[in-house]
Every structure is written in structure tokens, then in C-alpha cells.
PDB file of C-alpha atoms in Angstrom:
ATOM      1  CA  MET A   1       0.013   0.015  -0.119  1.00  0.00           C
ATOM      2  CA  LYS A   2       1.332   3.352  -0.915  1.00  0.00           C
ATOM      3  CA  LYS A   3       1.640   5.894   1.946  1.00  0.00           C
ATOM      4  CA  ILE A   4       1.511   9.725   1.568  1.00  0.00           C
ATOM      5  CA  GLN A   5       1.746  12.363   4.361  1.00  0.00           C
ATOM      6  CA  LEU A   6       0.041  15.707   3.802  1.00  0.00           C
ATOM      7  CA  HIS A   7      -1.508  18.485   5.342  1.00  0.00           C
ATOM      8  CA  TYR A   8      -4.343  20.725   4.596  1.00  0.00           C
ATOM      9  CA  GLY A   9      -5.705  24.378   5.932  1.00  0.00           C
ATOM     10  CA  ALA A  10      -8.036  26.980   5.770  1.00  0.00           C
ATOM     11  CA  ASP A  11      -6.021  28.956   3.268  1.00  0.00           C
ATOM     12  CA  LEU A  12      -4.587  27.739   0.001  1.00  0.00           C
ATOM     13  CA  ASP A  13      -0.830  27.301   1.332  1.00  0.00           C
ATOM     14  CA  TRP A  14      -1.430  23.572   1.386  1.00  0.00           C
ATOM     15  CA  VAL A  15      -1.959  23.230  -2.492  1.00  0.00           C
ATOM     16  CA  GLU A  16       1.638  23.381  -3.743  1.00  0.00           C
ATOM     17  CA  PRO A  17       3.100  20.960  -1.220  1.00  0.00           C
ATOM     18  CA  PHE A  18       0.173  18.704  -1.719  1.00  0.00           C
ATOM     19  CA  VAL A  19       0.666  18.615  -5.700  1.00  0.00           C
ATOM     20  CA  LYS A  20       4.441  18.008  -5.049  1.00  0.00           C
ATOM     21  CA  LYS A  21       3.605  15.156  -2.814  1.00  0.00           C
ATOM     22  CA  PHE A  22       1.814  13.175  -5.576  1.00  0.00           C
ATOM     23  CA  LYS A  23       3.910  14.581  -8.690  1.00  0.00           C
ATOM     24  CA  GLY A  24       0.986  16.193 -10.052  1.00  0.00           C
ATOM     25  CA  LYS A  25      -0.088  19.560 -11.124  1.00  0.00           C
ATOM     26  CA  VAL A  26      -2.592  22.495 -10.788  1.00  0.00           C
ATOM     27  CA  ASP A  27      -4.673  23.642 -13.567  1.00  0.00           C
ATOM     28  CA  GLY A  28      -6.875  26.352 -12.404  1.00  0.00           C
ATOM     29  CA  ASN A  29      -8.546  25.131  -9.396  1.00  0.00           C
ATOM     30  CA  PHE A  30      -8.218  21.495 -10.457  1.00  0.00           C
ATOM     31  CA  ILE A  31      -5.633  19.470  -8.804  1.00  0.00           C
ATOM     32  CA  ILE A  32      -4.515  16.843 -11.306  1.00  0.00           C
ATOM     33  CA  LEU A  33      -2.559  13.605 -10.193  1.00  0.00           C
ATOM     34  CA  PRO A  34      -1.127  10.940 -12.025  1.00  0.00           C
ATOM     35  CA  GLU A  35      -3.374   8.369 -13.290  1.00  0.00           C
ATOM     36  CA  GLU A  36      -1.887   5.647 -11.416  1.00  0.00           C
ATOM     37  CA  ILE A  37      -3.055   7.472  -8.355  1.00  0.00           C
ATOM     38  CA  HIS A  38      -6.802   8.172  -9.361  1.00  0.00           C
ATOM     39  CA  THR A  39      -9.046   9.683 -12.154  1.00  0.00           C
ATOM     40  CA  GLY A  40     -11.748  11.918 -11.824  1.00  0.00           C
ATOM     41  CA  SER A  41     -12.008  15.620 -10.355  1.00  0.00           C
ATOM     42  CA  ARG A  42     -10.351  16.895  -7.148  1.00  0.00           C
ATOM     43  CA  TYR A  43     -11.282  20.596  -7.200  1.00  0.00           C
ATOM     44  CA  PHE A  44     -10.536  23.360  -4.424  1.00  0.00           C
ATOM     45  CA  LEU A  45     -11.863  26.765  -3.835  1.00  0.00           C
ATOM     46  CA  ASP A  46     -11.598  29.606  -1.543  1.00  0.00           C
ATOM     47  CA  CYS A  47     -15.353  30.282  -0.253  1.00  0.00           C
ATOM     48  CA  GLY A  48     -14.477  33.467   1.557  1.00  0.00           C
ATOM     49  CA  GLN A  49     -14.381  34.247   5.251  1.00  0.00           C
ATOM     50  CA  GLY A  50     -11.909  31.898   6.228  1.00  0.00           C
ATOM     51  CA  VAL A  51     -13.448  28.920   4.535  1.00  0.00           C
ATOM     52  CA  ILE A  52     -11.889  26.535   1.835  1.00  0.00           C
ATOM     53  CA  ALA A  53     -13.811  23.620   0.027  1.00  0.00           C
ATOM     54  CA  LEU A  54     -12.311  20.713  -1.474  1.00  0.00           C
ATOM     55  CA  TYR A  55     -14.422  18.646  -3.690  1.00  0.00           C
ATOM     56  CA  ILE A  56     -13.210  14.994  -4.375  1.00  0.00           C
ATOM     57  CA  ASP A  57     -15.078  12.770  -6.909  1.00  0.00           C
ATOM     58  CA  VAL A  58     -12.394  10.204  -8.031  1.00  0.00           C
ATOM     59  CA  LYS A  59     -11.713   6.597  -8.629  1.00  0.00           C
ATOM     60  CA  TYR A  60      -8.621   5.119  -7.118  1.00  0.00           C
ATOM     61  CA  ASN A  61      -6.254   3.078  -9.097  1.00  0.00           C
ATOM     62  CA  CYS A  62      -4.160   1.942  -6.144  1.00  0.00           C
ATOM     63  CA  ASP A  63      -4.276   1.037  -2.606  1.00  0.00           C
ATOM     64  CA  LEU A  64      -3.367   4.181  -0.745  1.00  0.00           C
ATOM     65  CA  GLN A  65      -2.958   5.238   2.862  1.00  0.00           C
ATOM     66  CA  ILE A  66      -3.237   8.970   3.492  1.00  0.00           C
ATOM     67  CA  ILE A  67      -1.689  10.301   6.650  1.00  0.00           C
ATOM     68  CA  GLN A  68      -2.990  13.910   7.435  1.00  0.00           C
ATOM     69  CA  LYS A  69      -0.585  15.793   9.691  1.00  0.00           C
ATOM     70  CA  ASN A  70      -1.376  19.535   9.567  1.00  0.00           C
ATOM     71  CA  LEU A  71       1.036  22.159   9.991  1.00  0.00           C
ATOM     72  CA  LYS A  72      -1.382  24.692  11.230  1.00  0.00           C
ATOM     73  CA  HIS A  73      -3.833  24.111  14.187  1.00  0.00           C
ATOM     74  CA  ASP A  74      -6.155  26.919  13.720  1.00  0.00           C
ATOM     75  CA  PHE A  75      -8.877  25.281  11.843  1.00  0.00           C
ATOM     76  CA  VAL A  76     -11.373  22.322  11.967  1.00  0.00           C
ATOM     77  CA  GLY A  77     -11.931  20.047   9.081  1.00  0.00           C
ATOM     78  CA  LEU A  78     -15.775  18.839   8.078  1.00  0.00           C
ATOM     79  CA  TYR A  79     -15.767  15.841   5.909  1.00  0.00           C
ATOM     80  CA  TYR A  80     -18.897  14.971   3.987  1.00  0.00           C
ATOM     81  CA  HIS A  81     -18.564  11.276   2.637  1.00  0.00           C
ATOM     82  CA  LEU A  82     -21.253   9.975   0.027  1.00  0.00           C
ATOM     83  CA  SER A  83     -19.029   7.321  -1.159  1.00  0.00           C
ATOM     84  CA  VAL A  84     -20.619   3.717  -1.957  1.00  0.00           C
ATOM     85  CA  ASP A  85     -17.074   2.479  -1.229  1.00  0.00           C
ATOM     86  CA  PRO A  86     -16.311   3.171   2.301  1.00  0.00           C
ATOM     87  CA  THR A  87     -12.897   4.711   3.420  1.00  0.00           C
ATOM     88  CA  ARG A  88     -11.164   3.789   6.882  1.00  0.00           C
ATOM     89  CA  LEU A  89     -10.706   6.770   9.132  1.00  0.00           C
ATOM     90  CA  SER A  90      -8.122   6.105  11.648  1.00  0.00           C
ATOM     91  CA  PHE A  91      -6.363   7.841  14.715  1.00  0.00           C
ATOM     92  CA  GLY A  92      -4.216   6.158  17.033  1.00  0.00           C
ATOM     93  CA  ASP A  93      -5.817   2.771  17.853  1.00  0.00           C
ATOM     94  CA  ILE A  94      -9.229   3.739  16.955  1.00  0.00           C
ATOM     95  CA  SER A  95     -10.787   3.543  13.537  1.00  0.00           C
ATOM     96  CA  THR A  96     -14.211   3.476  11.782  1.00  0.00           C
ATOM     97  CA  SER A  97     -15.597   3.114   8.359  1.00  0.00           C
ATOM     98  CA  MET A  98     -16.876   6.268   6.398  1.00  0.00           C
ATOM     99  CA  GLY A  99     -19.307   6.198   3.549  1.00  0.00           C
ATOM    100  CA  SER A 100     -23.012   6.679   2.661  1.00  0.00           C
ATOM    101  CA  TRP A 101     -24.383   4.038   4.797  1.00  0.00           C
ATOM    102  CA  THR A 102     -22.046   4.038   7.537  1.00  0.00           C
ATOM    103  CA  TYR A 103     -20.882   7.278   9.293  1.00  0.00           C
ATOM    104  CA  ASN A 104     -20.952   9.774   6.677  1.00  0.00           C
ATOM    105  CA  LEU A 105     -19.638  13.077   8.405  1.00  0.00           C
ATOM    106  CA  SER A 106     -16.654  13.624  10.459  1.00  0.00           C
ATOM    107  CA  LEU A 107     -15.444  16.701  12.407  1.00  0.00           C
ATOM    108  CA  ILE A 108     -11.645  16.606  13.048  1.00  0.00           C
ATOM    109  CA  ASP A 109      -9.592  19.119  14.776  1.00  0.00           C
ATOM    110  CA  SER A 110      -6.600  20.270  12.739  1.00  0.00           C
ATOM    111  CA  SER A 111      -4.041  19.403  15.511  1.00  0.00           C
ATOM    112  CA  LEU A 112      -5.048  15.739  15.432  1.00  0.00           C
ATOM    113  CA  ASP A 113      -3.123  13.488  13.161  1.00  0.00           C
ATOM    114  CA  HIS A 114      -5.397  10.886  11.280  1.00  0.00           C
ATOM    115  CA  THR A 115      -5.253   8.429   8.669  1.00  0.00           C
ATOM    116  CA  PHE A 116      -7.576   7.730   5.507  1.00  0.00           C
ATOM    117  CA  GLU A 117      -7.174   4.496   3.665  1.00  0.00           C
ATOM    118  CA  VAL A 118      -8.732   3.680   0.457  1.00  0.00           C
ATOM    119  CA  LYS A 119      -8.401   0.571  -1.930  1.00  0.00           C
ATOM    120  CA  LYS A 120      -7.828   0.232  -5.738  1.00  0.00           C
ATOM    121  CA  ASP A 121     -11.032   0.606  -7.692  1.00  0.00           C
ATOM    122  CA  ASP A 122     -12.693   2.286  -4.685  1.00  0.00           C
ATOM    123  CA  GLU A 123     -14.961   5.174  -6.132  1.00  0.00           C
ATOM    124  CA  ILE A 124     -14.805   7.912  -3.619  1.00  0.00           C
ATOM    125  CA  PHE A 125     -16.766  11.137  -3.150  1.00  0.00           C
ATOM    126  CA  ILE A 126     -15.716  13.515  -0.205  1.00  0.00           C
ATOM    127  CA  PHE A 127     -16.676  17.187   0.205  1.00  0.00           C
ATOM    128  CA  CYS A 128     -14.231  18.618   2.589  1.00  0.00           C
ATOM    129  CA  ILE A 129     -14.514  22.232   4.477  1.00  0.00           C
ATOM    130  CA  PHE A 130     -11.643  23.634   6.308  1.00  0.00           C
ATOM    131  CA  VAL A 131     -12.822  26.513   8.263  1.00  0.00           C
ATOM    132  CA  LYS A 132     -10.860  28.529  10.874  1.00  0.00           C
ATOM    133  CA  LYS A 133     -12.053  28.355  14.572  1.00  0.00           C
ATOM    134  CA  GLU A 134     -12.490  31.973  15.033  1.00  0.00           C
ATOM    135  CA  ILE A 135     -14.797  31.989  12.194  1.00  0.00           C
ATOM    136  CA  ILE A 136     -16.895  29.119  13.667  1.00  0.00           C
ATOM    137  CA  LYS A 137     -17.154  31.096  16.899  1.00  0.00           C
ATOM    138  CA  SER A 138     -18.229  34.149  14.975  1.00  0.00           C
ATOM    139  CA  TYR A 139     -20.455  32.498  12.872  1.00  0.00           C
ATOM    140  CA  ALA A 140     -22.180  31.082  15.819  1.00  0.00           C
ATOM    141  CA  GLN A 141     -22.470  34.277  17.654  1.00  0.00           C
ATOM    142  CA  ASN A 142     -23.820  36.244  14.570  1.00  0.00           C
ATOM    143  CA  ASN A 143     -26.558  33.441  13.960  1.00  0.00           C
ATOM    144  CA  ASN A 144     -27.509  33.221  17.611  1.00  0.00           C
ATOM    145  CA  PHE A 145     -26.264  29.859  18.211  1.00  0.00           C
ATOM    146  CA  SER A 146     -25.703  28.984  21.838  1.00  0.00           C
ATOM    147  CA  SER A 147     -23.942  25.774  22.536  1.00  0.00           C
ATOM    148  CA  LYS A 148     -21.257  24.507  25.289  1.00  0.00           C
ATOM    149  CA  THR A 149     -20.323  22.240  22.332  1.00  0.00           C
ATOM    150  CA  ILE A 150     -19.333  25.212  20.123  1.00  0.00           C
ATOM    151  CA  GLU A 151     -17.398  26.795  22.957  1.00  0.00           C
ATOM    152  CA  ALA A 152     -15.661  23.676  23.538  1.00  0.00           C
ATOM    153  CA  ILE A 153     -14.624  23.463  19.964  1.00  0.00           C
ATOM    154  CA  MET A 154     -12.988  27.023  20.404  1.00  0.00           C
ATOM    155  CA  ASN A 155     -11.358  26.283  23.678  1.00  0.00           C
ATOM    156  CA  PRO A 156      -7.627  25.885  23.135  1.00  0.00           C
ATOM    157  CA  SER A 157      -7.176  23.481  26.119  1.00  0.00           C
ATOM    158  CA  LYS A 158      -9.735  21.198  24.731  1.00  0.00           C
ATOM    159  CA  ASN A 159      -9.378  21.378  21.033  1.00  0.00           C
ATOM    160  CA  THR A 160      -8.018  18.098  20.082  1.00  0.00           C
ATOM    161  CA  PHE A 161     -10.989  16.185  19.066  1.00  0.00           C
ATOM    162  CA  ILE A 162     -12.617  13.961  16.335  1.00  0.00           C
ATOM    163  CA  ARG A 163     -16.280  13.242  15.915  1.00  0.00           C
ATOM    164  CA  TRP A 164     -18.137  11.132  13.463  1.00  0.00           C
ATOM    165  CA  ASP A 165     -21.772  11.323  12.682  1.00  0.00           C
ATOM    166  CA  ARG A 166     -24.606  11.037  10.296  1.00  0.00           C
ATOM    167  CA  MET A 167     -25.352  14.070   8.005  1.00  0.00           C
ATOM    168  CA  CYS A 168     -28.814  15.589   8.181  1.00  0.00           C
ATOM    169  CA  HIS A 169     -30.995  14.788   4.960  1.00  0.00           C
ATOM    170  CA  GLU A 170     -30.916  18.446   3.991  1.00  0.00           C
ATOM    171  CA  SER A 171     -26.983  18.410   3.917  1.00  0.00           C
ATOM    172  CA  ILE A 172     -27.384  15.177   1.529  1.00  0.00           C
ATOM    173  CA  HIS A 173     -29.464  16.927  -0.758  1.00  0.00           C
ATOM    174  CA  ILE A 174     -27.249  19.926  -0.971  1.00  0.00           C
ATOM    175  CA  LEU A 175     -24.439  17.856  -2.168  1.00  0.00           C
ATOM    176  CA  ASP A 176     -26.631  15.707  -4.330  1.00  0.00           C
ATOM    177  CA  ASP A 177     -27.511  19.036  -6.214  1.00  0.00           C
ATOM    178  CA  LEU A 178     -23.946  20.177  -6.394  1.00  0.00           C
ATOM    179  CA  ARG A 179     -22.715  16.867  -7.922  1.00  0.00           C
ATOM    180  CA  LYS A 180     -25.238  17.461 -10.821  1.00  0.00           C
ATOM    181  CA  LEU A 181     -23.227  20.521 -11.877  1.00  0.00           C
ATOM    182  CA  GLN A 182     -20.261  20.548 -14.350  1.00  0.00           C
ATOM    183  CA  VAL A 183     -17.255  20.924 -12.154  1.00  0.00           C
ATOM    184  CA  GLY A 184     -15.286  24.164 -12.825  1.00  0.00           C
ATOM    185  CA  GLU A 185     -17.826  26.134 -14.320  1.00  0.00           C
ATOM    186  CA  VAL A 186     -19.066  29.477 -12.912  1.00  0.00           C
ATOM    187  CA  LEU A 187     -22.439  28.006 -11.943  1.00  0.00           C
ATOM    188  CA  PHE A 188     -20.485  25.337 -10.090  1.00  0.00           C
ATOM    189  CA  ASP A 189     -18.339  27.697  -8.368  1.00  0.00           C
ATOM    190  CA  LEU A 190     -21.126  29.732  -7.021  1.00  0.00           C
ATOM    191  CA  ASN A 191     -22.909  26.564  -5.933  1.00  0.00           C
ATOM    192  CA  MET A 192     -19.799  25.226  -4.306  1.00  0.00           C
ATOM    193  CA  ILE A 193     -19.330  28.433  -2.018  1.00  0.00           C
ATOM    194  CA  GLY A 194     -23.248  28.295  -1.179  1.00  0.00           C
ATOM    195  CA  SER A 195     -23.045  24.807  -0.182  1.00  0.00           C
ATOM    196  CA  ALA A 196     -19.921  25.122   1.914  1.00  0.00           C
ATOM    197  CA  HIS A 197     -21.575  27.848   3.921  1.00  0.00           C
ATOM    198  CA  MET A 198     -25.104  26.104   4.211  1.00  0.00           C
ATOM    199  CA  LEU A 199     -23.357  22.865   5.311  1.00  0.00           C
ATOM    200  CA  ILE A 200     -21.535  24.845   8.205  1.00  0.00           C
ATOM    201  CA  SER A 201     -24.833  26.301   9.061  1.00  0.00           C
ATOM    202  CA  ASN A 202     -26.432  22.993   9.109  1.00  0.00           C
ATOM    203  CA  TYR A 203     -23.660  21.421  11.383  1.00  0.00           C
ATOM    204  CA  LEU A 204     -23.684  24.420  13.704  1.00  0.00           C
ATOM    205  CA  THR A 205     -27.507  23.990  14.260  1.00  0.00           C
ATOM    206  CA  LYS A 206     -26.894  20.274  14.845  1.00  0.00           C
ATOM    207  CA  ILE A 207     -24.463  21.246  17.514  1.00  0.00           C
ATOM    208  CA  SER A 208     -26.603  24.022  19.020  1.00  0.00           C
ATOM    209  CA  GLU A 209     -29.566  21.385  19.240  1.00  0.00           C
ATOM    210  CA  ASN A 210     -27.315  18.919  21.042  1.00  0.00           C
ATOM    211  CA  ASN A 211     -27.788  16.526  18.356  1.00  0.00           C
ATOM    212  CA  ILE A 212     -24.208  15.383  18.002  1.00  0.00           C
ATOM    213  CA  ILE A 213     -24.902  12.294  19.913  1.00  0.00           C
ATOM    214  CA  ILE A 214     -23.789   9.356  17.578  1.00  0.00           C
ATOM    215  CA  GLN A 215     -21.165   8.216  20.244  1.00  0.00           C
ATOM    216  CA  GLN A 216     -23.956   7.412  22.441  1.00  0.00           C
ATOM    217  CA  VAL A 217     -25.565   5.080  20.124  1.00  0.00           C
ATOM    218  CA  ASN A 218     -24.400   1.532  19.985  1.00  0.00           C
ATOM    219  CA  GLN A 219     -23.067  -0.035  16.692  1.00  0.00           C
ATOM    220  CA  ASP A 220     -25.988  -2.451  16.367  1.00  0.00           C
ATOM    221  CA  ASP A 221     -28.451   0.178  16.546  1.00  0.00           C
ATOM    222  CA  LEU A 222     -26.807   2.712  14.168  1.00  0.00           C
ATOM    223  CA  SER A 223     -26.600  -0.389  11.747  1.00  0.00           C
ATOM    224  CA  ASN A 224     -30.220  -0.940  12.029  1.00  0.00           C
ATOM    225  CA  ILE A 225     -31.373   2.729  11.713  1.00  0.00           C
ATOM    226  CA  ILE A 226     -29.071   2.945   8.523  1.00  0.00           C
ATOM    227  CA  SER A 227     -30.570  -0.113   7.175  1.00  0.00           C
ATOM    228  CA  ALA A 228     -34.021   1.152   7.653  1.00  0.00           C
ATOM    229  CA  GLN A 229     -33.254   4.291   5.859  1.00  0.00           C
ATOM    230  CA  GLN A 230     -31.852   2.154   3.001  1.00  0.00           C
ATOM    231  CA  PHE A 231     -35.174   0.076   3.193  1.00  0.00           C
ATOM    232  CA  LEU A 232     -37.486   3.359   3.040  1.00  0.00           C
ATOM    233  CA  LEU A 233     -35.237   4.738  -0.082  1.00  0.00           C
ATOM    234  CA  LYS A 234     -35.810   1.493  -1.910  1.00  0.00           C
ATOM    235  CA  ASN A 235     -39.768   1.613  -1.310  1.00  0.00           C
ATOM    236  CA  LEU A 236     -40.277   5.245  -2.343  1.00  0.00           C
ATOM    237  CA  ASN A 237     -42.769   4.213  -5.062  1.00  0.00           C
ATOM    238  CA  ASN A 238     -45.166   2.849  -2.346  1.00  0.00           C
ATOM    239  CA  HIS A 239     -47.096   4.173   0.717  1.00  0.00           C
ATOM    240  CA  PHE A 240     -45.174   4.697   4.172  1.00  0.00           C
ATOM    241  CA  PRO A 241     -45.046   1.124   5.354  1.00  0.00           C
ATOM    242  CA  GLY A 242     -45.584   2.404   8.970  1.00  0.00           C
ATOM    243  CA  ILE A 243     -43.549   2.701  12.279  1.00  0.00           C
ATOM    244  CA  LYS A 244     -44.955  -0.839  13.461  1.00  0.00           C
ATOM    245  CA  LEU A 245     -43.570  -2.739  10.401  1.00  0.00           C
ATOM    246  CA  ILE A 246     -40.239  -1.040  10.195  1.00  0.00           C
ATOM    247  CA  ALA A 247     -39.378  -1.278  13.820  1.00  0.00           C
ATOM    248  CA  ALA A 248     -40.315  -4.927  13.719  1.00  0.00           C
ATOM    249  CA  LYS A 249     -38.199  -5.695  10.722  1.00  0.00           C
ATOM    250  CA  PHE A 250     -35.430  -4.137  12.378  1.00  0.00           C
ATOM    251  CA  ASN A 251     -35.919  -5.854  15.916  1.00  0.00           C
ATOM    252  CA  MET A 252     -36.790  -2.721  17.852  1.00  0.00           C
ATOM    253  CA  SER A 253     -39.827  -1.765  19.792  1.00  0.00           C
ATOM    254  CA  GLU A 254     -41.881   1.120  18.180  1.00  0.00           C
ATOM    255  CA  SER A 255     -40.617   3.827  20.620  1.00  0.00           C
ATOM    256  CA  LYS A 256     -37.164   2.751  20.557  1.00  0.00           C
ATOM    257  CA  PHE A 257     -37.276   3.020  16.838  1.00  0.00           C
ATOM    258  CA  LYS A 258     -38.712   6.500  16.811  1.00  0.00           C
ATOM    259  CA  ILE A 259     -36.391   7.790  19.139  1.00  0.00           C
ATOM    260  CA  LEU A 260     -33.201   6.433  17.595  1.00  0.00           C
ATOM    261  CA  PHE A 261     -34.302   7.475  13.995  1.00  0.00           C
ATOM    262  CA  LYS A 262     -34.986  11.009  14.964  1.00  0.00           C
ATOM    263  CA  LYS A 263     -31.611  10.993  17.142  1.00  0.00           C
ATOM    264  CA  ILE A 264     -29.447   9.841  14.202  1.00  0.00           C
ATOM    265  CA  THR A 265     -31.098  11.192  11.196  1.00  0.00           C
ATOM    266  CA  GLY A 266     -32.602  14.518  12.611  1.00  0.00           C
ATOM    267  CA  ASN A 267     -36.000  13.710  11.350  1.00  0.00           C
ATOM    268  CA  THR A 268     -38.866  11.234  11.932  1.00  0.00           C
ATOM    269  CA  ALA A 269     -38.993   8.115   9.617  1.00  0.00           C
ATOM    270  CA  ASN A 270     -42.224   9.504   7.881  1.00  0.00           C
ATOM    271  CA  ALA A 271     -40.828  12.893   7.224  1.00  0.00           C
ATOM    272  CA  PHE A 272     -37.442  11.468   5.878  1.00  0.00           C
ATOM    273  CA  PHE A 273     -39.670   9.163   3.764  1.00  0.00           C
ATOM    274  CA  LEU A 274     -41.697  12.059   2.343  1.00  0.00           C
ATOM    275  CA  ASP A 275     -38.807  14.308   1.914  1.00  0.00           C
ATOM    276  CA  ASN A 276     -36.961  11.718  -0.228  1.00  0.00           C
ATOM    277  CA  LYS A 277     -40.060  10.899  -2.244  1.00  0.00           C
ATOM    278  CA  LEU A 278     -40.447  14.430  -3.113  1.00  0.00           C
ATOM    279  CA  ILE A 279     -36.863  14.963  -4.119  1.00  0.00           C
ATOM    280  CA  LYS A 280     -37.001  11.731  -6.549  1.00  0.00           C
ATOM    281  CA  ALA A 281     -40.276  13.178  -7.910  1.00  0.00           C
ATOM    282  CA  LYS A 282     -38.745  16.547  -8.723  1.00  0.00           C
ATOM    283  CA  GLU A 283     -35.910  14.853 -10.313  1.00  0.00           C
ATOM    284  CA  LEU A 284     -38.343  12.978 -12.626  1.00  0.00           C
ATOM    285  CA  LEU A 285     -40.178  16.180 -13.319  1.00  0.00           C
ATOM    286  CA  GLU A 286     -36.601  17.708 -14.548  1.00  0.00           C
ATOM    287  CA  GLU A 287     -36.281  14.612 -16.977  1.00  0.00           C
ATOM    288  CA  ASN A 288     -39.780  15.924 -18.575  1.00  0.00           C
ATOM    289  CA  GLN A 289     -40.945  12.299 -19.401  1.00  0.00           C
ATOM    290  CA  LEU A 290     -43.757  11.886 -17.284  1.00  0.00           C
ATOM    291  CA  SER A 291     -46.792  14.122 -16.373  1.00  0.00           C
ATOM    292  CA  VAL A 292     -47.507  15.473 -12.949  1.00  0.00           C
ATOM    293  CA  THR A 293     -50.436  13.000 -12.589  1.00  0.00           C
ATOM    294  CA  GLU A 294     -48.146   9.851 -13.708  1.00  0.00           C
ATOM    295  CA  ILE A 295     -45.446  10.957 -11.364  1.00  0.00           C
ATOM    296  CA  SER A 296     -48.157  11.176  -8.500  1.00  0.00           C
ATOM    297  CA  LYS A 297     -49.075   7.911  -9.256  1.00  0.00           C
ATOM    298  CA  THR A 298     -45.538   6.470  -9.581  1.00  0.00           C
ATOM    299  CA  PHE A 299     -44.806   7.690  -5.900  1.00  0.00           C
ATOM    300  CA  SER A 300     -48.151   6.702  -4.544  1.00  0.00           C
ATOM    301  CA  PHE A 301     -49.267  10.173  -3.444  1.00  0.00           C
ATOM    302  CA  GLY A 302     -53.020   9.071  -3.739  1.00  0.00           C
ATOM    303  CA  ASP A 303     -53.935  12.069  -5.933  1.00  0.00           C
ATOM    304  CA  THR A 304     -52.561  14.940  -7.696  1.00  0.00           C
ATOM    305  CA  ALA A 305     -53.859  17.470  -5.484  1.00  0.00           C
ATOM    306  CA  TYR A 306     -52.123  15.966  -2.406  1.00  0.00           C
ATOM    307  CA  PHE A 307     -48.723  15.671  -4.360  1.00  0.00           C
ATOM    308  CA  SER A 308     -48.824  19.252  -5.581  1.00  0.00           C
ATOM    309  CA  SER A 309     -49.527  20.593  -1.980  1.00  0.00           C
ATOM    310  CA  LYS A 310     -46.774  18.622  -0.541  1.00  0.00           C
ATOM    311  CA  PHE A 311     -44.430  19.581  -3.598  1.00  0.00           C
ATOM    312  CA  ARG A 312     -45.332  23.461  -3.085  1.00  0.00           C
ATOM    313  CA  LYS A 313     -44.687  23.221   0.606  1.00  0.00           C
ATOM    314  CA  LYS A 314     -41.176  21.849   0.363  1.00  0.00           C
ATOM    315  CA  PHE A 315     -40.173  23.670  -2.891  1.00  0.00           C
ATOM    316  CA  GLY A 316     -42.238  26.825  -2.880  1.00  0.00           C
ATOM    317  CA  ILE A 317     -43.877  26.114  -6.175  1.00  0.00           C
ATOM    318  CA  LEU A 318     -46.615  23.839  -7.792  1.00  0.00           C
ATOM    319  CA  PRO A 319     -45.171  20.918  -9.724  1.00  0.00           C
ATOM    320  CA  LYS A 320     -46.975  21.929 -12.927  1.00  0.00           C
ATOM    321  CA  THR A 321     -45.534  25.494 -12.757  1.00  0.00           C
ATOM    322  CA  TYR A 322     -42.105  23.916 -11.998  1.00  0.00           C
ATOM    323  CA  THR A 323     -42.218  21.832 -15.146  1.00  0.00           C
ATOM    324  CA  GLN A 324     -43.293  24.955 -17.215  1.00  0.00           C
ATOM    325  CA  GLN A 325     -40.171  26.911 -16.088  1.00  0.00           C
ATOM    326  CA  LEU A 326     -37.686  24.063 -17.039  1.00  0.00           C
TER     327      LEU A 326
END
């Protein structure tokens, strides 16, 4: 396995050393690495206000261990993993799997050395945000976030930490929308900047509401809730199966399932199901192949009026009007 030690930062000082480590090159905001390492897009952008974003959507062509040992300790890294193929995140003797259906969000203090491992043929999507700690504190104050957790992050005597979590469904949709755009175009850059700031806001909201509690959920329960999410996503064409059925399927009482689903996903199972159903319906509308009535039937909304009301509540526009604007 090839090993590379590198560093990042909430500025762009890391880009040139990074490229040299891999014997690559910079083309605009693209980092081009040799094909023996990976193919795909690796794109960085200064999002302003002490925020740097790194978009990674690649296929690795070798086994690789990436050791992150930062030179500056004035920032935190938010890492959003939406890869089907999981990566292995390790620090010291502790390691965990990161990917779409395991933990998919990590918050890591820049002073903490850690390691990512990927395998040959792994297809990896990670969106990284490097943000200065002072900016997080200022952002929290300006948006009236009040949380002991946020204060702890800013405390120099307690700033060596790592957290892994499940991102909220809104963050997943933000990244899904970004991935639909052509990397490097002006519209992509504008969306990447907006996405970075929205993701930071979502995460600070999660912190301020004391929802970073994955560490208190045992691995079996976490796996069951993730499996329940997968089950719901595979059945979006049907009616909501009901809490009783889902809880029984994953060996939980109804009350435990409802509490854990809300705790881990930030939403109720029914709201999660409806939200994703509407997202998929919107994508079908954009393909312009089916009518509003046909899409309503496809996703078992019952009738077009109900579908239209839910669509407008989520997206602020009726589905018929939306198709006319495409």
C-alpha cells in the first residue's frame, strides 16, 4: 500500500506541497494527479471568510494510505462522505468506516493526526470544508447559536477532538444538487461556495441543538437505523410502510425505533420518507418524461392535489408550474 503524508489548511498554502507529494499539477482550481493514483475531479475553492472547500469525486487506481498531519492548528475540517465504497478513518488505535451507509460526516480538529485508507477501484466522493475556528465562533454568535459544544471547540485547552456522525438529509440533498453540475464552471463555483456555507450552518445548528450524539448510540442500533433508511429509500414508490412494520423488521420496539431514528437522522421516519419521495419526484419532473399525474401515481401520493400541495410546501412552487419553467 502506497503511503503519503500531507496537510491541509483554511487557506491555500497546502495546495503546492500537496501537488508535489503526488507529482501532480494544478490547472486553475483543479488538482491533477497521475492516473496511477486516481482519475476524476479534485477541485479546491476559496469560499471566503476563512473557508476553503475541496471537492473530491475520484476512482482510485491503487491502494493508498493518506496520513494527514497538519502544519497549522487554527482550523477544523468537516468531511462529508457520500461514497458507496467506504474509506477507513483512523487515529491512534481507533478506526471507523466512513461512507454513504455508515458514518458519513466527520469533524476533525486540525491538531489531530489521522489516516484515511482507500483501496484500488474504490469510487470515492468526499466534500471537505476547512474553516478557521475563530470563524466558527463568530458565525455561531452572529446567528444566535448558543452551545457548550461550540464553545468547547473554540477552547484551546480542549481542541483536540474527532467526531463522526450522520449528516442530516438536507445536507445530503445540498451535495446531491452540487454533484449534478459541471465541475469548474461558473455556476458550479457559485453553488460550491453556497453549499460550503449552508453545510457549516446545518452542522452548527445540529451542534446547538445538542444532536451530536452518535457516540452514545451503539453500533448495532446505528446499523439498524441505517438499514431502515435504505429500506425506506428502496420503497419510495409505495405508501409509507408504518412504524410498526419497520420497527419489527429491524428488531426494535416502536418507541425505541422512533427515538433512535430521530436522534440519528434528525427527522422522523415518515418525514424522511416523504422528503426523499419529493426529491425523487422533482428529479423525474426535470427529466420531462412523465406528467405531474403520472409522477403522482408513480410515488403513490394518492391524488395529484395532495402531491401538488406537498411539493409546493417543500419547494415553494407547484409541480406543474415548475415543469413549465424548465
